[in-house]
PDB file of C-alpha atoms in Angstrom:
ATOM      1  CA  ASP A   1     104.929 -25.065 242.386  1.00 93.00           C
ATOM      2  CA  ALA A   2     101.850 -25.775 240.129  1.00 95.00           C
ATOM      3  CA  LEU A   3      99.557 -23.983 237.692  1.00 95.00           C
ATOM      4  CA  ILE A   4      95.811 -24.073 237.747  1.00 96.00           C
ATOM      5  CA  ILE A   5      94.353 -22.448 234.505  1.00 96.00           C
ATOM      6  CA  LEU A   6      90.961 -21.455 233.631  1.00 92.00           C
ATOM      7  CA  ALA A   7      91.737 -20.715 230.059  1.00 88.00           C
ATOM      8  CA  GLN A   8      89.650 -18.331 228.005  1.00 80.00           C
ATOM      9  CA  ASP A   9      91.115 -19.880 224.824  1.00 82.00           C
ATOM     10  CA  GLY A  10      92.466 -23.357 225.255  1.00 83.00           C
ATOM     11  CA  THR A  11      94.431 -23.253 222.089  1.00 86.00           C
ATOM     12  CA  ALA A  12      96.152 -19.814 222.671  1.00 90.00           C
ATOM     13  CA  ILE A  13      97.434 -21.067 225.934  1.00 93.00           C
ATOM     14  CA  LEU A  14      99.042 -24.198 224.620  1.00 95.00           C
ATOM     15  CA  PRO A  15     102.659 -22.727 224.230  1.00 96.00           C
ATOM     16  CA  ALA A  16     102.711 -21.395 227.705  1.00 96.00           C
ATOM     17  CA  VAL A  17     101.235 -24.750 228.984  1.00 97.00           C
ATOM     18  CA  GLN A  18     103.866 -26.675 227.184  1.00 97.00           C
ATOM     19  CA  SER A  19     106.587 -24.464 228.774  1.00 97.00           C
ATOM     20  CA  ALA A  20     105.330 -25.298 232.186  1.00 97.00           C
ATOM     21  CA  VAL A  21     105.083 -28.929 231.361  1.00 97.00           C
ATOM     22  CA  ASP A  22     108.500 -29.036 229.889  1.00 97.00           C
ATOM     23  CA  ALA A  23     109.824 -27.304 233.148  1.00 97.00           C
ATOM     24  CA  GLY A  24     108.167 -30.004 235.345  1.00 97.00           C
ATOM     25  CA  ILE A  25     105.448 -27.641 236.732  1.00 97.00           C
ATOM     26  CA  PRO A  26     102.240 -29.494 237.134  1.00 97.00           C
ATOM     27  CA  VAL A  27      99.418 -27.944 235.300  1.00 97.00           C
ATOM     28  CA  VAL A  28      95.616 -28.363 236.062  1.00 97.00           C
ATOM     29  CA  ALA A  29      93.193 -27.345 233.343  1.00 95.00           C
ATOM     30  CA  TYR A  30      90.238 -26.080 235.415  1.00 93.00           C
ATOM     31  CA  ASP A  31      86.674 -26.134 233.829  1.00 88.00           C
ATOM     32  CA  ARG A  32      88.227 -25.395 230.210  1.00 87.00           C
ATOM     33  CA  LEU A  33      89.846 -28.085 228.477  1.00 88.00           C
ATOM     34  CA  ILE A  34      93.393 -27.696 227.378  1.00 92.00           C
ATOM     35  CA  ARG A  35      94.571 -30.393 224.964  1.00 90.00           C
ATOM     36  CA  ASN A  36      97.949 -31.171 226.369  1.00 94.00           C
ATOM     37  CA  ASP A  37      98.791 -34.700 227.563  1.00 93.00           C
ATOM     38  CA  GLY A  38     100.765 -33.086 230.448  1.00 93.00           C
ATOM     39  CA  THR A  39      97.710 -31.502 231.987  1.00 95.00           C
ATOM     40  CA  LEU A  40      94.995 -32.658 234.306  1.00 95.00           C
ATOM     41  CA  TYR A  41      91.533 -31.593 233.115  1.00 93.00           C
ATOM     42  CA  LEU A  42      89.091 -30.969 236.141  1.00 92.00           C
ATOM     43  CA  SER A  43      85.675 -29.733 235.580  1.00 89.00           C
ATOM     44  CA  PHE A  44      81.947 -30.181 236.327  1.00 90.00           C
ATOM     45  CA  ASP A  45      79.867 -32.973 234.741  1.00 94.00           C
ATOM     46  CA  ASN A  46      79.016 -30.701 231.734  1.00 95.00           C
ATOM     47  CA  LYS A  47      77.049 -33.423 229.994  1.00 97.00           C
ATOM     48  CA  GLY A  48      75.066 -33.689 233.042  1.00 97.00           C
ATOM     49  CA  VAL A  49      74.357 -30.100 233.135  1.00 97.00           C
ATOM     50  CA  GLY A  50      73.221 -30.110 229.575  1.00 98.00           C
ATOM     51  CA  ARG A  51      71.040 -32.955 230.358  1.00 98.00           C
ATOM     52  CA  ILE A  52      69.404 -31.149 233.323  1.00 98.00           C
ATOM     53  CA  MET A  53      68.609 -28.235 231.233  1.00 98.00           C
ATOM     54  CA  ALA A  54      67.007 -30.293 228.508  1.00 98.00           C
ATOM     55  CA  GLU A  55      65.180 -32.435 230.969  1.00 98.00           C
ATOM     56  CA  THR A  56      63.512 -29.291 232.497  1.00 98.00           C
ATOM     57  CA  VAL A  57      62.634 -27.796 229.022  1.00 98.00           C
ATOM     58  CA  PHE A  58      61.609 -30.966 227.100  1.00 98.00           C
ATOM     59  CA  PRO A  59      58.571 -31.871 229.113  1.00 98.00           C
ATOM     60  CA  LEU A  60      57.119 -28.371 228.722  1.00 98.00           C
ATOM     61  CA  VAL A  61      57.857 -28.419 224.986  1.00 98.00           C
ATOM     62  CA  PRO A  62      58.032 -32.029 223.732  1.00 98.00           C
ATOM     63  CA  LYS A  63      57.184 -31.085 220.207  1.00 98.00           C
ATOM     64  CA  GLY A  64      58.159 -27.908 218.204  1.00 98.00           C
ATOM     65  CA  ASN A  65      61.010 -25.780 216.971  1.00 98.00           C
ATOM     66  CA  TYR A  66      64.054 -25.450 219.237  1.00 98.00           C
ATOM     67  CA  ALA A  67      66.979 -23.010 219.117  1.00 98.00           C
ATOM     68  CA  ILE A  68      70.161 -24.103 220.798  1.00 98.00           C
ATOM     69  CA  ILE A  69      72.446 -21.190 221.723  1.00 98.00           C
ATOM     70  CA  LYS A  70      75.823 -22.802 222.253  1.00 98.00           C
ATOM     71  CA  GLY A  71      78.887 -21.298 224.125  1.00 97.00           C
ATOM     72  CA  ASN A  72      82.117 -20.552 222.631  1.00 93.00           C
ATOM     73  CA  GLN A  73      83.344 -22.806 219.818  1.00 92.00           C
ATOM     74  CA  ALA A  74      86.918 -22.957 221.187  1.00 85.00           C
ATOM     75  CA  ASP A  75      85.523 -24.162 224.480  1.00 88.00           C
ATOM     76  CA  ALA A  76      84.966 -28.054 224.754  1.00 88.00           C
ATOM     77  CA  ASN A  77      82.312 -27.429 227.431  1.00 93.00           C
ATOM     78  CA  ALA A  78      80.002 -26.015 224.736  1.00 96.00           C
ATOM     79  CA  ASP A  79      80.079 -29.340 222.984  1.00 97.00           C
ATOM     80  CA  PHE A  80      79.858 -31.453 226.290  1.00 96.00           C
ATOM     81  CA  LEU A  81      76.698 -29.422 227.242  1.00 98.00           C
ATOM     82  CA  ARG A  82      75.161 -30.061 223.604  1.00 98.00           C
ATOM     83  CA  GLU A  83      75.980 -33.797 224.107  1.00 98.00           C
ATOM     84  CA  GLY A  84      73.961 -33.728 227.422  1.00 98.00           C
ATOM     85  CA  MET A  85      71.042 -32.105 225.780  1.00 98.00           C
ATOM     86  CA  GLU A  86      71.101 -34.593 222.897  1.00 98.00           C
ATOM     87  CA  GLU A  87      70.703 -37.432 225.340  1.00 98.00           C
ATOM     88  CA  VAL A  88      67.304 -35.955 226.251  1.00 98.00           C
ATOM     89  CA  ILE A  89      66.093 -34.474 222.934  1.00 98.00           C
ATOM     90  CA  GLY A  90      67.772 -36.723 220.468  1.00 98.00           C
ATOM     91  CA  ALA A  91      65.059 -39.253 219.939  1.00 98.00           C
ATOM     92  CA  ALA A  92      62.491 -36.465 219.557  1.00 98.00           C
ATOM     93  CA  VAL A  93      64.762 -34.851 216.956  1.00 98.00           C
ATOM     94  CA  ALA A  94      65.225 -38.156 215.038  1.00 98.00           C
ATOM     95  CA  ALA A  95      61.338 -38.690 215.171  1.00 98.00           C
ATOM     96  CA  GLY A  96      60.811 -35.133 213.810  1.00 98.00           C
ATOM     97  CA  ASP A  97      58.920 -34.082 216.860  1.00 98.00           C
ATOM     98  CA  ILE A  98      61.509 -31.553 217.519  1.00 98.00           C
ATOM     99  CA  VAL A  99      62.979 -29.366 214.744  1.00 98.00           C
ATOM    100  CA  ILE A 100      66.074 -27.049 214.967  1.00 98.00           C
ATOM    101  CA  PRO A 101      65.494 -24.788 211.977  1.00 98.00           C
ATOM    102  CA  GLU A 102      68.401 -23.698 209.876  1.00 97.00           C
ATOM    103  CA  GLY A 103      70.301 -20.958 211.577  1.00 96.00           C
ATOM    104  CA  CYS A 104      68.924 -21.820 215.138  1.00 98.00           C
ATOM    105  CA  GLU A 105      71.961 -23.779 216.410  1.00 98.00           C
ATOM    106  CA  GLN A 106      74.804 -21.422 216.755  1.00 97.00           C
ATOM    107  CA  TYR A 107      78.115 -20.995 218.772  1.00 98.00           C
ATOM    108  CA  THR A 108      78.313 -17.887 220.664  1.00 98.00           C
ATOM    109  CA  ASP A 109      81.752 -16.026 220.638  1.00 95.00           C
ATOM    110  CA  ASN A 110      82.997 -15.649 224.229  1.00 92.00           C
ATOM    111  CA  TRP A 111      79.735 -16.923 225.711  1.00 95.00           C
ATOM    112  CA  ASP A 112      78.747 -13.221 225.377  1.00 97.00           C
ATOM    113  CA  ALA A 113      75.050 -12.185 226.068  1.00 98.00           C
ATOM    114  CA  GLY A 114      75.169  -9.578 223.210  1.00 98.00           C
ATOM    115  CA  ASN A 115      76.397 -12.166 220.786  1.00 98.00           C
ATOM    116  CA  ALA A 116      73.758 -14.560 221.964  1.00 98.00           C
ATOM    117  CA  GLN A 117      71.062 -11.954 221.509  1.00 98.00           C
ATOM    118  CA  THR A 118      72.274 -11.586 217.901  1.00 98.00           C
ATOM    119  CA  ASN A 119      72.222 -15.283 217.405  1.00 98.00           C
ATOM    120  CA  MET A 120      68.784 -15.363 218.679  1.00 98.00           C
ATOM    121  CA  GLU A 121      67.638 -12.503 216.641  1.00 98.00           C
ATOM    122  CA  ASN A 122      69.037 -14.208 213.420  1.00 98.00           C
ATOM    123  CA  CYS A 123      67.311 -17.452 214.403  1.00 98.00           C
ATOM    124  CA  LEU A 124      64.044 -15.777 214.864  1.00 98.00           C
ATOM    125  CA  VAL A 125      64.293 -14.071 211.476  1.00 98.00           C
ATOM    126  CA  ALA A 126      65.264 -17.333 209.919  1.00 97.00           C
ATOM    127  CA  ALA A 127      62.371 -19.090 211.459  1.00 98.00           C
ATOM    128  CA  GLY A 128      59.813 -16.403 211.094  1.00 98.00           C
ATOM    129  CA  ASN A 129      59.552 -16.275 214.934  1.00 98.00           C
ATOM    130  CA  ASP A 130      58.422 -19.940 214.973  1.00 98.00           C
ATOM    131  CA  ILE A 131      60.367 -21.157 217.914  1.00 98.00           C
ATOM    132  CA  GLN A 132      58.767 -22.679 220.820  1.00 98.00           C
ATOM    133  CA  ALA A 133      61.935 -23.336 223.274  1.00 98.00           C
ATOM    134  CA  VAL A 134      65.468 -22.351 223.603  1.00 98.00           C
ATOM    135  CA  LEU A 135      68.260 -24.243 225.057  1.00 98.00           C
ATOM    136  CA  ALA A 136      70.890 -21.666 226.110  1.00 98.00           C
ATOM    137  CA  GLU A 137      74.048 -22.967 227.529  1.00 98.00           C
ATOM    138  CA  ASN A 138      74.536 -20.467 230.222  1.00 97.00           C
ATOM    139  CA  ASP A 139      72.717 -17.753 231.983  1.00 98.00           C
ATOM    140  CA  GLY A 140      74.387 -14.733 230.469  1.00 97.00           C
ATOM    141  CA  MET A 141      73.453 -15.935 227.028  1.00 98.00           C
ATOM    142  CA  ALA A 142      69.984 -16.762 228.184  1.00 98.00           C
ATOM    143  CA  GLY A 143      69.714 -12.935 229.138  1.00 98.00           C
ATOM    144  CA  GLY A 144      70.494 -12.083 225.632  1.00 98.00           C
ATOM    145  CA  VAL A 145      68.088 -14.767 224.236  1.00 98.00           C
ATOM    146  CA  ILE A 146      65.355 -13.503 226.409  1.00 98.00           C
ATOM    147  CA  ALA A 147      66.033  -9.868 225.309  1.00 98.00           C
ATOM    148  CA  ALA A 148      65.565 -10.988 221.573  1.00 98.00           C
ATOM    149  CA  LEU A 149      62.522 -12.983 222.341  1.00 98.00           C
ATOM    150  CA  GLN A 150      60.919 -10.031 224.326  1.00 98.00           C
ATOM    151  CA  GLY A 151      61.701  -7.694 221.330  1.00 98.00           C
ATOM    152  CA  GLN A 152      59.400  -9.980 219.291  1.00 98.00           C
ATOM    153  CA  GLY A 153      56.612 -10.336 222.133  1.00 98.00           C
ATOM    154  CA  LEU A 154      57.626 -14.000 222.645  1.00 98.00           C
ATOM    155  CA  ALA A 155      57.713 -15.703 225.957  1.00 97.00           C
ATOM    156  CA  ILE A 156      58.894 -19.410 225.651  1.00 98.00           C
ATOM    157  CA  PRO A 157      60.898 -21.794 227.879  1.00 98.00           C
ATOM    158  CA  VAL A 158      64.630 -20.810 228.046  1.00 98.00           C
ATOM    159  CA  SER A 159      67.420 -22.771 229.936  1.00 98.00           C
ATOM    160  CA  GLY A 160      70.654 -21.638 231.364  1.00 98.00           C
ATOM    161  CA  GLN A 161      73.200 -22.337 233.959  1.00 97.00           C
ATOM    162  CA  ASP A 162      75.464 -20.842 236.575  1.00 95.00           C
ATOM    163  CA  GLY A 163      72.971 -19.649 239.077  1.00 95.00           C
ATOM    164  CA  ASP A 164      73.710 -15.886 238.144  1.00 94.00           C
ATOM    165  CA  PRO A 165      71.690 -13.491 240.342  1.00 96.00           C
ATOM    166  CA  GLY A 166      70.054 -11.992 237.251  1.00 96.00           C
ATOM    167  CA  ALA A 167      69.059 -15.423 236.006  1.00 97.00           C
ATOM    168  CA  LEU A 168      67.674 -16.414 239.235  1.00 97.00           C
ATOM    169  CA  ASN A 169      65.535 -13.159 239.051  1.00 98.00           C
ATOM    170  CA  ARG A 170      64.452 -14.088 235.625  1.00 98.00           C
ATOM    171  CA  VAL A 171      63.504 -17.614 236.957  1.00 98.00           C
ATOM    172  CA  ALA A 172      61.366 -16.028 239.822  1.00 97.00           C
ATOM    173  CA  LEU A 173      59.773 -13.770 237.228  1.00 97.00           C
ATOM    174  CA  GLY A 174      59.078 -16.658 234.878  1.00 97.00           C
ATOM    175  CA  THR A 175      61.053 -15.431 231.805  1.00 97.00           C
ATOM    176  CA  GLN A 176      63.757 -18.040 232.286  1.00 98.00           C
ATOM    177  CA  THR A 177      62.703 -21.661 232.835  1.00 98.00           C
ATOM    178  CA  VAL A 178      65.916 -23.058 234.651  1.00 98.00           C
ATOM    179  CA  SER A 179      69.327 -22.074 235.838  1.00 98.00           C
ATOM    180  CA  VAL A 180      71.476 -25.141 236.629  1.00 97.00           C
ATOM    181  CA  TRP A 181      73.912 -24.154 239.590  1.00 94.00           C
ATOM    182  CA  LYS A 182      76.959 -26.274 240.005  1.00 86.00           C
ATOM    183  CA  ASP A 183      78.241 -25.932 243.489  1.00 75.00           C
TER     184      ASP A 183
END
């Protein structure tokens, strides 16, 4: 009677979605944007989640070098989260109080922890380990980021979201600063 789709790839799914729309089947794109006028997009306030992550980290590190480890480039949520972060840190970036070094703002294929760890390792090399905070867009990636930081003996504020059990454990241990849970 209806399709509710949580698309891994909002572009790859377009032909199937169009077939459903053409057949008169209502389609709901849940949490992952599918760019089709015949679908209803329903999600969390992803900008709000990005804002909360930055509001938690920014007071701890109002000046310094930040890394931003974004989610999958094909997922609009990665950009929505980044827009929310920008609402908090944008003025400090414009003033030069926060610097995002070259190579330290990267999309992460499939929101994968291993890919996030590689992105963070590359950032640390590019910045000579001179990073004071990381805005990671979810808990899995935060775990990869923290592994990269620990490999260099660094312990700095790191954000995440989803309330994953491993992330909540890292928050309790003090290796992750925040995990935004969306009920």
